[in-house]
Short mmCIF file of N, CA and C in Angstrom, two decimals:
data_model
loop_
_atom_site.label_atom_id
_atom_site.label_comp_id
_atom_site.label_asym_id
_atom_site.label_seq_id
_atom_site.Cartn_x
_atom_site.Cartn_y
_atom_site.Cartn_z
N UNK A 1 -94.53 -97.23 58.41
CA UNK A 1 -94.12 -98.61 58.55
C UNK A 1 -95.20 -99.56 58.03
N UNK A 2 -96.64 -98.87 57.89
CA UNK A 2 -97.93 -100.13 57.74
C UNK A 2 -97.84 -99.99 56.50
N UNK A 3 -97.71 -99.21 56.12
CA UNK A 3 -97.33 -99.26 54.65
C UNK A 3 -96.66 -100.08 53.66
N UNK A 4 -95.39 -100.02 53.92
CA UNK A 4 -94.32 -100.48 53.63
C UNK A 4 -94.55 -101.78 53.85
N UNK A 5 -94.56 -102.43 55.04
CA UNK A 5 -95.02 -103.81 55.28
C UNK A 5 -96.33 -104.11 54.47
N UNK A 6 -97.64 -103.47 54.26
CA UNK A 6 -98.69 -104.08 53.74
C UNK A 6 -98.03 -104.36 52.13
N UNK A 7 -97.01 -103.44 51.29
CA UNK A 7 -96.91 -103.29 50.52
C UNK A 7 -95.88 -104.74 50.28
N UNK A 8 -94.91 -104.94 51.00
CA UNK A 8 -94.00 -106.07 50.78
C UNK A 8 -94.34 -107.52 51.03
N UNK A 9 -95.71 -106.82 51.74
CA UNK A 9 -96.58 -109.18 52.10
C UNK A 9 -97.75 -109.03 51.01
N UNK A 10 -97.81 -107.89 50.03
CA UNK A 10 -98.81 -107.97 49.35
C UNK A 10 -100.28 -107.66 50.21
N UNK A 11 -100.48 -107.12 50.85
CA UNK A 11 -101.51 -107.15 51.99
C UNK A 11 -101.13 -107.27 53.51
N UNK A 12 -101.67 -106.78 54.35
CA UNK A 12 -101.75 -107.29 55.85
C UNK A 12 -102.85 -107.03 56.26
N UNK A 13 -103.36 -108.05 57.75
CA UNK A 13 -104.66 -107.88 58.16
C UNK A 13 -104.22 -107.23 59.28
N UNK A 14 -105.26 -106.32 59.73
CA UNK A 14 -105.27 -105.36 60.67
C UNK A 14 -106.32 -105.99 61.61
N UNK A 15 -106.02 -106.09 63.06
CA UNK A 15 -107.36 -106.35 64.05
C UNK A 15 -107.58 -105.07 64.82
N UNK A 16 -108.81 -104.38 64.99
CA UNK A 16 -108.90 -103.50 65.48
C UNK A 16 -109.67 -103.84 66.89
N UNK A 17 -109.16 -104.39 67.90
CA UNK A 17 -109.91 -105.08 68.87
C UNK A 17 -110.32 -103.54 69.82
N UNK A 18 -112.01 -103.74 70.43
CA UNK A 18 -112.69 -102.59 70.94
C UNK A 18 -112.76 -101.61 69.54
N UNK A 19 -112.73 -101.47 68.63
CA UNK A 19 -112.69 -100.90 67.62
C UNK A 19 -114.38 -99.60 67.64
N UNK A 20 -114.73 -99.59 68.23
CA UNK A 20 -115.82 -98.57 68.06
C UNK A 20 -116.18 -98.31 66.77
N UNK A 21 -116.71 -96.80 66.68
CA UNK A 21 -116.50 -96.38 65.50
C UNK A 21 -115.99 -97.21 64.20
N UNK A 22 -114.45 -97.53 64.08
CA UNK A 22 -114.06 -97.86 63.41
C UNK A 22 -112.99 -96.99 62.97
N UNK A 23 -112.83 -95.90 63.70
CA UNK A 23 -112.21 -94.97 62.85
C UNK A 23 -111.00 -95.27 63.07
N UNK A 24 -110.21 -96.13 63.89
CA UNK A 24 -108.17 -96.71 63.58
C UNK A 24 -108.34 -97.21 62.82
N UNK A 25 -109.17 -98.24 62.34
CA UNK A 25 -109.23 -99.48 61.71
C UNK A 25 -109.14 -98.75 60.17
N UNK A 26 -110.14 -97.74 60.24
CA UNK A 26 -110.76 -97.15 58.55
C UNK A 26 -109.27 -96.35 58.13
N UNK A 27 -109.35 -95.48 59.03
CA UNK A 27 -107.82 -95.12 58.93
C UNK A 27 -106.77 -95.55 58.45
N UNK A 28 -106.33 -96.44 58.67
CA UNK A 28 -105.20 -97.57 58.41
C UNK A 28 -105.64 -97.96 57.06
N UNK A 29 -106.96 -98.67 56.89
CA UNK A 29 -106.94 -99.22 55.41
C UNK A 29 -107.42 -98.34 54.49
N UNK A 30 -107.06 -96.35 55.13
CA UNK A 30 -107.51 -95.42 53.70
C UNK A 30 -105.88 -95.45 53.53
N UNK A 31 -104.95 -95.54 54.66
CA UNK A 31 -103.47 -95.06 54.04
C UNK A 31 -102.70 -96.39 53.74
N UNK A 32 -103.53 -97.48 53.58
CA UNK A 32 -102.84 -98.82 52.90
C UNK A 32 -103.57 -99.62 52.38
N UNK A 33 -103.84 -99.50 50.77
CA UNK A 33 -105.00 -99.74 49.97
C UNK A 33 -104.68 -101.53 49.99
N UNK A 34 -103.59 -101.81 50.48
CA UNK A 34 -104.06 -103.35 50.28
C UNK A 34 -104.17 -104.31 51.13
N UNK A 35 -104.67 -103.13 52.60
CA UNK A 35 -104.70 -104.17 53.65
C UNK A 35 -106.07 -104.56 53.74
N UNK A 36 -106.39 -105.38 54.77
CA UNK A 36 -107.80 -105.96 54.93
C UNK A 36 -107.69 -105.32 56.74
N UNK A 37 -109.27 -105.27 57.29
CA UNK A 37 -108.79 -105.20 58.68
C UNK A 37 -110.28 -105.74 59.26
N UNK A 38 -110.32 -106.32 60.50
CA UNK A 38 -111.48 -107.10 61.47
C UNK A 38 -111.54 -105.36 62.86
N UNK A 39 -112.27 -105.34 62.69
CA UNK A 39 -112.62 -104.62 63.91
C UNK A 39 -113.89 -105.36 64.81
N UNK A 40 -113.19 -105.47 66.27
CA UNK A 40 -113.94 -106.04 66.97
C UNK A 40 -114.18 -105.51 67.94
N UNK A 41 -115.95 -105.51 68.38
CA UNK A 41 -116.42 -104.86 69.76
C UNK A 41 -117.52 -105.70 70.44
N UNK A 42 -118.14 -105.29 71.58
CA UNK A 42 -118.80 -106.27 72.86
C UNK A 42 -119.89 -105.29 71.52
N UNK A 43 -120.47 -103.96 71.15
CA UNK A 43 -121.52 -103.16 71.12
C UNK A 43 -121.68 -103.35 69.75
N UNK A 44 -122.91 -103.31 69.79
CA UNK A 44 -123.84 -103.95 68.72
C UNK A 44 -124.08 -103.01 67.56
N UNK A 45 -124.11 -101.59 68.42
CA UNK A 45 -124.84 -100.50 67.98
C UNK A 45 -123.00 -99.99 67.23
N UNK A 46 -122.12 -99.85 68.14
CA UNK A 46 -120.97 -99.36 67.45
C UNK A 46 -120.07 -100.29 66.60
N UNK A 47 -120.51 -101.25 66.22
CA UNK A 47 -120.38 -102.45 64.91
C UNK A 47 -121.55 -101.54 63.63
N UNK A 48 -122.72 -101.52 64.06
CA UNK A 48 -123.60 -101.08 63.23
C UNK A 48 -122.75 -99.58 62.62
N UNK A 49 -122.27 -98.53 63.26
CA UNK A 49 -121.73 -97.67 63.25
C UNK A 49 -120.15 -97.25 62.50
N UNK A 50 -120.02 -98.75 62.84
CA UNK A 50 -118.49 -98.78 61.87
C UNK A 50 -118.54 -99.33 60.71
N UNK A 51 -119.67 -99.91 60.42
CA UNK A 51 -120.28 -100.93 58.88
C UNK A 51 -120.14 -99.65 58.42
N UNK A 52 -121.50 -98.36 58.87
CA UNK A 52 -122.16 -97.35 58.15
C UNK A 52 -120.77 -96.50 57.61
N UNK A 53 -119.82 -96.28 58.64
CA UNK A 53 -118.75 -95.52 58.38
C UNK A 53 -117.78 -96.44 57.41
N UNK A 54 -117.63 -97.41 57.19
CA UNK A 54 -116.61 -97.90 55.90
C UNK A 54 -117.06 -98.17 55.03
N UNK A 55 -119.12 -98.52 55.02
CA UNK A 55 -119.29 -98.03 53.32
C UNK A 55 -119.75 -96.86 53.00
N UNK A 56 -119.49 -95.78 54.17
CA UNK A 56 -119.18 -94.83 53.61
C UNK A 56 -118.19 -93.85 52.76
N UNK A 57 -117.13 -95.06 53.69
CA UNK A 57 -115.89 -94.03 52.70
C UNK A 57 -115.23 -95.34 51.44
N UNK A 58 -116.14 -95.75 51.26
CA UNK A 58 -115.74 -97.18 50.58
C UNK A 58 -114.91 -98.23 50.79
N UNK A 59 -115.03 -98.33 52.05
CA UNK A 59 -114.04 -99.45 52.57
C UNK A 59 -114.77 -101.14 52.98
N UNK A 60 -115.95 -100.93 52.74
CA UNK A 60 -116.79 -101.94 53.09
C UNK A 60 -115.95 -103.44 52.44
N UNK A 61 -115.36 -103.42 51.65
CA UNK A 61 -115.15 -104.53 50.45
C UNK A 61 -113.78 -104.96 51.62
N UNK A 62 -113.18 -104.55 52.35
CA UNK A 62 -111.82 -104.75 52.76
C UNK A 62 -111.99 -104.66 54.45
N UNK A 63 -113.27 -104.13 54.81
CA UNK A 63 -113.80 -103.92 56.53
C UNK A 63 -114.56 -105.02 56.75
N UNK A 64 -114.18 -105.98 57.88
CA UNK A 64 -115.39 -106.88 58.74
C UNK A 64 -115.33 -106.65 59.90
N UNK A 65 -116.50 -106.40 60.47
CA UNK A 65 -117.07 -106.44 62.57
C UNK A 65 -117.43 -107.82 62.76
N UNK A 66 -116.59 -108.03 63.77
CA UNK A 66 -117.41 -109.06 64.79
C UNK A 66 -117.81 -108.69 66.07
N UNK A 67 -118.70 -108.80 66.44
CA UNK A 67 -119.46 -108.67 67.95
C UNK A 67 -118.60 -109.48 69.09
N UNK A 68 -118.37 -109.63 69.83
CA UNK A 68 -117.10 -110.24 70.47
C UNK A 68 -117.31 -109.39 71.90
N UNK A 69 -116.68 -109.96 73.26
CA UNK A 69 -115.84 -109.65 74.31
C UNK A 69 -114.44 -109.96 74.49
N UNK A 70 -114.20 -110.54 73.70
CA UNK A 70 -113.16 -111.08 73.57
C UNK A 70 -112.24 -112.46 74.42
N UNK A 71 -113.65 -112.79 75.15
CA UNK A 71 -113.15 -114.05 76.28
C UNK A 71 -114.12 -115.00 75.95
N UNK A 72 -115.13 -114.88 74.80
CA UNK A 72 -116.00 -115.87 74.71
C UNK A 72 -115.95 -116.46 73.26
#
């Protein structure tokens, strides 16, 4: 379905809220090359962790973290 939809709006943004790792978020934009996605977490260290992991698999250009709780 993310597919199909990223493919018919020309793109969609993905929020990966608590996003750790990164790995739903990376996921999603390896099987839909024209989405964009925000992954957001309270941890500093697992933002640092999800940067390392999407320019690793080259997703850096289409991945942003914000540091967040999400009530502030």
């Amino acid at each position: 379905y993310m597919r199909a939809a990223a493919a018919l709006d020309k793109g969609c943004r993905i929020l990966d809220l608590g996003t750790g790792t990164g790995a739903i978020a990376l996921a999603l934009l390896s099987a839909a090359p024209e989405a964009t996605a925000m992954g957001v977490d309270i941890s500093a260290d697992a933002l640092a962790t999800a940067n390392a992991n999407a320019e690793s698999l080259g997703l850096a250009g289409r991945f942003s973290a914000r540091q967040s709780d999400w009530f502030c």
